[in-house]
Short mmCIF file of C-alpha atoms (C1' of nucleotides) in Angstrom, two decimals:
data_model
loop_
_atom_site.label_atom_id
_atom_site.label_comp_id
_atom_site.label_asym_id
_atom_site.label_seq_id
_atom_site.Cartn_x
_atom_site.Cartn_y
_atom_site.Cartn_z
CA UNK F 1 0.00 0.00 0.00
CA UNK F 2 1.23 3.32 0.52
CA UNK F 3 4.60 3.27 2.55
CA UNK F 4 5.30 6.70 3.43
CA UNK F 5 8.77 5.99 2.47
CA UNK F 6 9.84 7.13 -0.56
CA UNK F 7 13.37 7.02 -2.06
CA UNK F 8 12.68 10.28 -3.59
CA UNK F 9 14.17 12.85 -1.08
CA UNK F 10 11.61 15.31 -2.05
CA UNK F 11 9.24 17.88 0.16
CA UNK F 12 6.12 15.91 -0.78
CA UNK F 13 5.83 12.89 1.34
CA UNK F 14 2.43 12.85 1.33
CA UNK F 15 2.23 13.08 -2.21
CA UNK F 16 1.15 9.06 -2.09
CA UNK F 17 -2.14 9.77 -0.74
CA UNK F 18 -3.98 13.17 -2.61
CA UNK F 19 -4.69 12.29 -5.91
CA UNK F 20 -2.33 14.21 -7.87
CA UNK F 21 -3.81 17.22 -9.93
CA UNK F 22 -2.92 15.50 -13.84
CA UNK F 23 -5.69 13.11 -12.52
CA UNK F 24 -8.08 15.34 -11.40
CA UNK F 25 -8.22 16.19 -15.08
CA UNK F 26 -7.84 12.97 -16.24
CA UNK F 27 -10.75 11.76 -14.65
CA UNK F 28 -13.41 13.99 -15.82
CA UNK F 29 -11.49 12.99 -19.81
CA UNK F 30 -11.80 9.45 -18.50
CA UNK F 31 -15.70 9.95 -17.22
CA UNK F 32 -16.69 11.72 -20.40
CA UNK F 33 -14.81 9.82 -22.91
CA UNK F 34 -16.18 7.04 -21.17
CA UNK F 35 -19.28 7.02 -23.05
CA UNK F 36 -19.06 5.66 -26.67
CA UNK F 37 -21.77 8.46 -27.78
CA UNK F 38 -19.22 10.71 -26.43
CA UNK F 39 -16.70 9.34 -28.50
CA UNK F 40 -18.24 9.04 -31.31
CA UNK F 41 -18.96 12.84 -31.48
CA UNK F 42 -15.19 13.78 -30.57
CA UNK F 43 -14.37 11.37 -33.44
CA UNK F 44 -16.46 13.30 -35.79
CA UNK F 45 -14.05 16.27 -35.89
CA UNK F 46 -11.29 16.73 -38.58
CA UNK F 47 -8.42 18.54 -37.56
CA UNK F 48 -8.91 21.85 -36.64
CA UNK F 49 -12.82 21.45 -37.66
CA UNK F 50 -15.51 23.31 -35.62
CA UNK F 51 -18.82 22.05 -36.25
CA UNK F 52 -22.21 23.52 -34.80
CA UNK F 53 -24.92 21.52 -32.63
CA UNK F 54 -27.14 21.34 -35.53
CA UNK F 55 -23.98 19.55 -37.54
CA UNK F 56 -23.23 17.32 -34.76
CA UNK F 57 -27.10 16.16 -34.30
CA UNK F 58 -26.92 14.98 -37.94
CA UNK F 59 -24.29 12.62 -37.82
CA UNK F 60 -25.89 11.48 -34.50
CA UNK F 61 -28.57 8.91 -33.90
CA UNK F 62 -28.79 10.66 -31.02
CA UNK F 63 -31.73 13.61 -30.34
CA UNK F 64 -31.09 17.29 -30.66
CA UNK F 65 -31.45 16.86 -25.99
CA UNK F 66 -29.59 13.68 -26.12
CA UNK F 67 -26.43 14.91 -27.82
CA UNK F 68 -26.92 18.13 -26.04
CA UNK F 69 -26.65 16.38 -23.12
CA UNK F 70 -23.59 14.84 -24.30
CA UNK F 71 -21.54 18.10 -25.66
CA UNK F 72 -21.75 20.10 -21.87
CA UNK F 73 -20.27 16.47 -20.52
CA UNK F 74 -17.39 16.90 -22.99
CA UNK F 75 -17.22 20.83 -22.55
CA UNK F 76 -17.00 20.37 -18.81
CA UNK F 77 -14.46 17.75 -18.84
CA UNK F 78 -12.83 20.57 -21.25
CA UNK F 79 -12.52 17.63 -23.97
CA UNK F 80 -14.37 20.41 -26.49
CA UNK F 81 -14.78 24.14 -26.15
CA UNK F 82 -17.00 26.30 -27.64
CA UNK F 83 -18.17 29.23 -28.82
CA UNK F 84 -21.52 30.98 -29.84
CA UNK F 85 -21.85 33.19 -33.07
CA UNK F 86 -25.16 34.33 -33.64
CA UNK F 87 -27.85 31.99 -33.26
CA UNK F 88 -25.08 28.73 -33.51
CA UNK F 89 -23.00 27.61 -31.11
CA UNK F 90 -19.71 26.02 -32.50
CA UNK F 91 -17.88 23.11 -30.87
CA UNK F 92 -14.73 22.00 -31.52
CA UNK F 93 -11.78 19.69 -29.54
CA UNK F 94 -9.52 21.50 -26.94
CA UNK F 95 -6.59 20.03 -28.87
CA UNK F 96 -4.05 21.86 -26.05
CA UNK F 97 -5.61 20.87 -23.05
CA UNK F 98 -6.04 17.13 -24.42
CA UNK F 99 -2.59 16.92 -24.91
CA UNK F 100 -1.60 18.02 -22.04
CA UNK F 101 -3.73 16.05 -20.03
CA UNK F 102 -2.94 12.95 -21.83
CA UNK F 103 1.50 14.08 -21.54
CA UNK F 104 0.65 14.57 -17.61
CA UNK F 105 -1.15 11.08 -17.69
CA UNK F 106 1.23 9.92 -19.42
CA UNK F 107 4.27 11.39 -17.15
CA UNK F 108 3.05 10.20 -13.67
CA UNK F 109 2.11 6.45 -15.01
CA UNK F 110 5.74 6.52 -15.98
CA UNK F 111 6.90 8.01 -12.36
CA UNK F 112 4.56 6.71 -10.02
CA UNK F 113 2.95 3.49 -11.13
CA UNK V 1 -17.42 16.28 -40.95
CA UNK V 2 -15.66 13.51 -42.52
CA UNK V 3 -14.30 14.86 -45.71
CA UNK V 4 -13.12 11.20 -47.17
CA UNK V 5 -10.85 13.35 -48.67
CA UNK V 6 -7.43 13.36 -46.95
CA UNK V 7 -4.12 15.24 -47.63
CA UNK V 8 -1.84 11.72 -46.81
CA UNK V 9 -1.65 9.77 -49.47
CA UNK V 10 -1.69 6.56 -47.67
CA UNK V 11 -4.39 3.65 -48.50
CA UNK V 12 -6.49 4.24 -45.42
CA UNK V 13 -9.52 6.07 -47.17
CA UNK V 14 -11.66 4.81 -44.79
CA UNK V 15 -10.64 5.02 -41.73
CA UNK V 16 -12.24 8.20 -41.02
CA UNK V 17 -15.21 5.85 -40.66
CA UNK V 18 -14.08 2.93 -38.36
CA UNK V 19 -13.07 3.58 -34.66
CA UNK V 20 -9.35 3.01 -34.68
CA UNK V 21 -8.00 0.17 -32.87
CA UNK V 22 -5.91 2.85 -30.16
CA UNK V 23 -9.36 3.91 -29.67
CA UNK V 24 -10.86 0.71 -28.76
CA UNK V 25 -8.43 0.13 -26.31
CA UNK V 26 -8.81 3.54 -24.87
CA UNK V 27 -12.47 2.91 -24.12
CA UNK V 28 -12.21 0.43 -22.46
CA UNK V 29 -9.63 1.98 -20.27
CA UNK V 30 -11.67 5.13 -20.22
CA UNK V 31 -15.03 3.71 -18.82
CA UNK V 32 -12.64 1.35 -16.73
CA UNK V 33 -11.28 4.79 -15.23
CA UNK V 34 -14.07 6.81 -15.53
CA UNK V 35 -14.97 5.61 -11.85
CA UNK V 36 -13.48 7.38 -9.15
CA UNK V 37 -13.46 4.21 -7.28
CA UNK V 38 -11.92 2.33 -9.91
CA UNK V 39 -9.51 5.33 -9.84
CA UNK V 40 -8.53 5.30 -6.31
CA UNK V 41 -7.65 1.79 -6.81
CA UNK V 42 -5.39 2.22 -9.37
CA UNK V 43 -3.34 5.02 -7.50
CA UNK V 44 -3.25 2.45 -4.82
CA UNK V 45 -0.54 0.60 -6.38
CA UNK V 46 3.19 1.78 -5.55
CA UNK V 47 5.70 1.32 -8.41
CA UNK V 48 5.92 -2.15 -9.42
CA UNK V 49 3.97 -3.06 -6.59
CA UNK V 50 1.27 -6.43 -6.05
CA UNK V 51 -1.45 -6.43 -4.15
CA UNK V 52 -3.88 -9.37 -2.79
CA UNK V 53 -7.57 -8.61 -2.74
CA UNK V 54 -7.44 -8.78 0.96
CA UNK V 55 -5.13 -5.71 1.05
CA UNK V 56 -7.05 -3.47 -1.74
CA UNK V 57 -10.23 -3.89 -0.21
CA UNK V 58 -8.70 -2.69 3.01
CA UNK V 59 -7.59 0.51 1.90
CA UNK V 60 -11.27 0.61 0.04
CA UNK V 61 -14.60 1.44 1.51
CA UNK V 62 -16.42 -0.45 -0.19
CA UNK V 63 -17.35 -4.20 0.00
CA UNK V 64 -14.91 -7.23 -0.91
CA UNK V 65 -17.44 -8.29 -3.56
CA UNK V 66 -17.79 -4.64 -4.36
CA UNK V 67 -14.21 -4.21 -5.25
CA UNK V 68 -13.91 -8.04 -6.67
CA UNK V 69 -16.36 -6.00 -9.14
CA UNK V 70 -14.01 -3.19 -10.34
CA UNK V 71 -10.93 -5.44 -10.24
CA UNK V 72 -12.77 -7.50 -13.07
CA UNK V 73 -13.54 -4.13 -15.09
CA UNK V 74 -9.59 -2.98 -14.28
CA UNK V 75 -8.31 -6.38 -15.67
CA UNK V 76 -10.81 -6.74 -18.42
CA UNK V 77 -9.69 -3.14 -19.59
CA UNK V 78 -6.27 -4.50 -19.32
CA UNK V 79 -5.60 -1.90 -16.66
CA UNK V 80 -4.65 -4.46 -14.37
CA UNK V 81 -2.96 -7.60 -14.54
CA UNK V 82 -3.46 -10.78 -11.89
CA UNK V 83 -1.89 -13.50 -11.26
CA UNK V 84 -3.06 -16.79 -8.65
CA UNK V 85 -0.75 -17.53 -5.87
CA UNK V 86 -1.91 -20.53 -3.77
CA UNK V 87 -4.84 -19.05 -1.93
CA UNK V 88 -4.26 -15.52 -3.38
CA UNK V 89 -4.59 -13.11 -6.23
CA UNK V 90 -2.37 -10.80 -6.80
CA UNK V 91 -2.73 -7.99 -8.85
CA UNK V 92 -0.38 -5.23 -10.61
CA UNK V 93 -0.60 -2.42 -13.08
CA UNK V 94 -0.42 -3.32 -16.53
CA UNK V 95 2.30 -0.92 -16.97
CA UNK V 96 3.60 -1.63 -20.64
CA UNK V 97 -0.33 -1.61 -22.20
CA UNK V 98 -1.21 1.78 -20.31
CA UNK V 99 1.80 2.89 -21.80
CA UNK V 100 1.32 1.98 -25.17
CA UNK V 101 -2.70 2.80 -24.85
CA UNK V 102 -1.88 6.46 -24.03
CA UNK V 103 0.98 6.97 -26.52
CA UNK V 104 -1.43 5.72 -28.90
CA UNK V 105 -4.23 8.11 -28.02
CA UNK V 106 -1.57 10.83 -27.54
CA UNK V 107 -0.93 10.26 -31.10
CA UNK V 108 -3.78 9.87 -32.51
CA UNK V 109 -4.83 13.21 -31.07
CA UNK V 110 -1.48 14.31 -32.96
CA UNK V 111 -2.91 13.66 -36.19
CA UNK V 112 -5.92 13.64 -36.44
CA UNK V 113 -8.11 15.88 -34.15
"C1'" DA N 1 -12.41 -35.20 5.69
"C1'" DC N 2 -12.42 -31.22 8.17
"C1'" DT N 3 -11.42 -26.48 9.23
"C1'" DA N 4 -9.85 -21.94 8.07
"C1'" DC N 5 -8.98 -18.72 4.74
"C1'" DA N 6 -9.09 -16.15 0.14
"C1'" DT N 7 -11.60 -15.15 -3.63
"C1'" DG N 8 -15.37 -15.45 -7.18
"C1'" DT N 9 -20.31 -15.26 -8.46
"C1'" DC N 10 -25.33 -14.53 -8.23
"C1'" DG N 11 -29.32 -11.74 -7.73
"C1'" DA N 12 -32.16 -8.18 -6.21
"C1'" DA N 13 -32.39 -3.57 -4.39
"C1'" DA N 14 -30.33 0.96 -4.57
"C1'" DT N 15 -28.33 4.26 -7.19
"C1'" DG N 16 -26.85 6.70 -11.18
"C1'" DT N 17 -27.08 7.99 -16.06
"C1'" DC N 18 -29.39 8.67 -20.46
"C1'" DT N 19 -33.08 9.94 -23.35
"C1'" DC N 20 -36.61 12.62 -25.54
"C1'" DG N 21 -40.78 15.58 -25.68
"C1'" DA N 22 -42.16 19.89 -24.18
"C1'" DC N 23 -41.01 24.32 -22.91
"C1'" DA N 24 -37.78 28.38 -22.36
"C1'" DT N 25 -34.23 31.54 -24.07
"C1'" DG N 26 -31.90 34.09 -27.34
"C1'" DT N 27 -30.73 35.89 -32.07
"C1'" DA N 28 -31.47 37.79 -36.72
"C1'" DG N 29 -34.31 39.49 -40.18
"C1'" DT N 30 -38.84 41.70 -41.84
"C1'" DA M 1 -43.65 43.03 -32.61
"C1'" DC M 2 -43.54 39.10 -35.16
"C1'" DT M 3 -41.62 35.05 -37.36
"C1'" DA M 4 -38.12 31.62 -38.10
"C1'" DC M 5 -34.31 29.39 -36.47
"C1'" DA M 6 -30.64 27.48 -33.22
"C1'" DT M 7 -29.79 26.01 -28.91
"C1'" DG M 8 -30.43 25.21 -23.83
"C1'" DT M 9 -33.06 23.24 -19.91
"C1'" DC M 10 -36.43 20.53 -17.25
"C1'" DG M 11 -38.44 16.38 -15.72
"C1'" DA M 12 -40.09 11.81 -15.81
"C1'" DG M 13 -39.54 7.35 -17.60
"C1'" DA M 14 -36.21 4.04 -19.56
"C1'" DC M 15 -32.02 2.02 -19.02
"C1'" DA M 16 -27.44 0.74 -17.04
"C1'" DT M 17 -24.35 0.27 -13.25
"C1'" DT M 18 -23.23 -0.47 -8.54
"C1'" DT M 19 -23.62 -2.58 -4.22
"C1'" DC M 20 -23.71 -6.08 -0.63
"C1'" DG M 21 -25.38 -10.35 1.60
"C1'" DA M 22 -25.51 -15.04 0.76
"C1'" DC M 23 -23.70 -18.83 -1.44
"C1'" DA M 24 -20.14 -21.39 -4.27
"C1'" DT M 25 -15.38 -22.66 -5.37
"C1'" DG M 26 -10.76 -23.56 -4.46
"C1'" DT M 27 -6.49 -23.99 -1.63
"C1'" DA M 28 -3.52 -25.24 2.32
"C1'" DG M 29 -2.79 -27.28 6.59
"C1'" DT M 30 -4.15 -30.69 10.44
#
DNA sequence: ACTACATGTCGAAATGTCTCGACATGTAGT
DNA sequence: ACTACATGTCGAGACATTTCGACATGTAGT
């Protein structure tokens, strides 16, 4: 379990038992990508693509609530972000903060774990 | 949305349309981590470390059966690994296929989104 | 074979998440 | 102000997951 000892003579000994904050993240990505509605719609982007709701619904077997629903889960979790002009709202993915997410993921699985 | 029109010139035309494999992998690890306590069980593990049931459920709140539960989703995912020892199960982290998984997804999210 | 221990499985209740119609909000043009 | 359109939200039913007691399996020692 967790020994309290580390080799590492570093100021954070209790490191071991706060989940560290690249997880924090992570888990929201991990909870929202969870869902294979929710991947499906992150799939749907090209690079660099924004598409609005209406787009989205039409690839979507999903209703206009449904995959409503499904876009604040991923803007929450910061998988997409988004921005309104005029009457649409445009999504499109938070490139940056997945890969930074998924580098700090990534980074502790290779220090910690 | 999907273009089928690609600048590579590769013979994947397609595969805009079909979930890649990295991505099959990845959700499975994401709904397998998409639980906190799922999480929490995870970040039990020390480097390198094996654990018995006995001695994860005793850092858990929840129930032996309750945790017997998520260790099956962990090692389904491929999360975890486990191994029988006499009376025993021991489990570890599945370091090298976490690694790959991610790298995969962190690539993936390179080229394409 | 019997006991003690470690773990897995089953099933039903509790809990959580998803879904869609109906309604609300907000924007642009006439 | 009115209409048309795009999107968000609410709530109740449908659906999926989680949870734990009770039981089953399997292992080691006496």
């Amino acid at each position: 379990m967790h020994a309290y000892l580390h080799e590492h003579l570093d100021m954070n000994k209790d490191y071991s038992r706060a989940i560290p904050e690249a997880w924090q993240h992570m888990s929201r990505v991990f909870t929202a990508l969870g869902d294979e509605h929710r991947q499906r719609i992150l799939l749907t982007f090209e690079r660099g693509e924004r598409l609005n709701v209406s787009q989205i619904v039409a690839v979507s077997t999903l209703s206009r609530p449904a995959v409503s629903h499904h876009l604040k889960i991923l803007r929450e979790a910061g998988v997409l972000a988004s921005e309104k002009l005029g009457k649409e709202v445009f999504f499109w993915v938070n490139k940056p903060f997945l890969a930074e997410t998924f580098d700090n993921t990534r980074a502790y699985l290779e220090e910690h774990l």
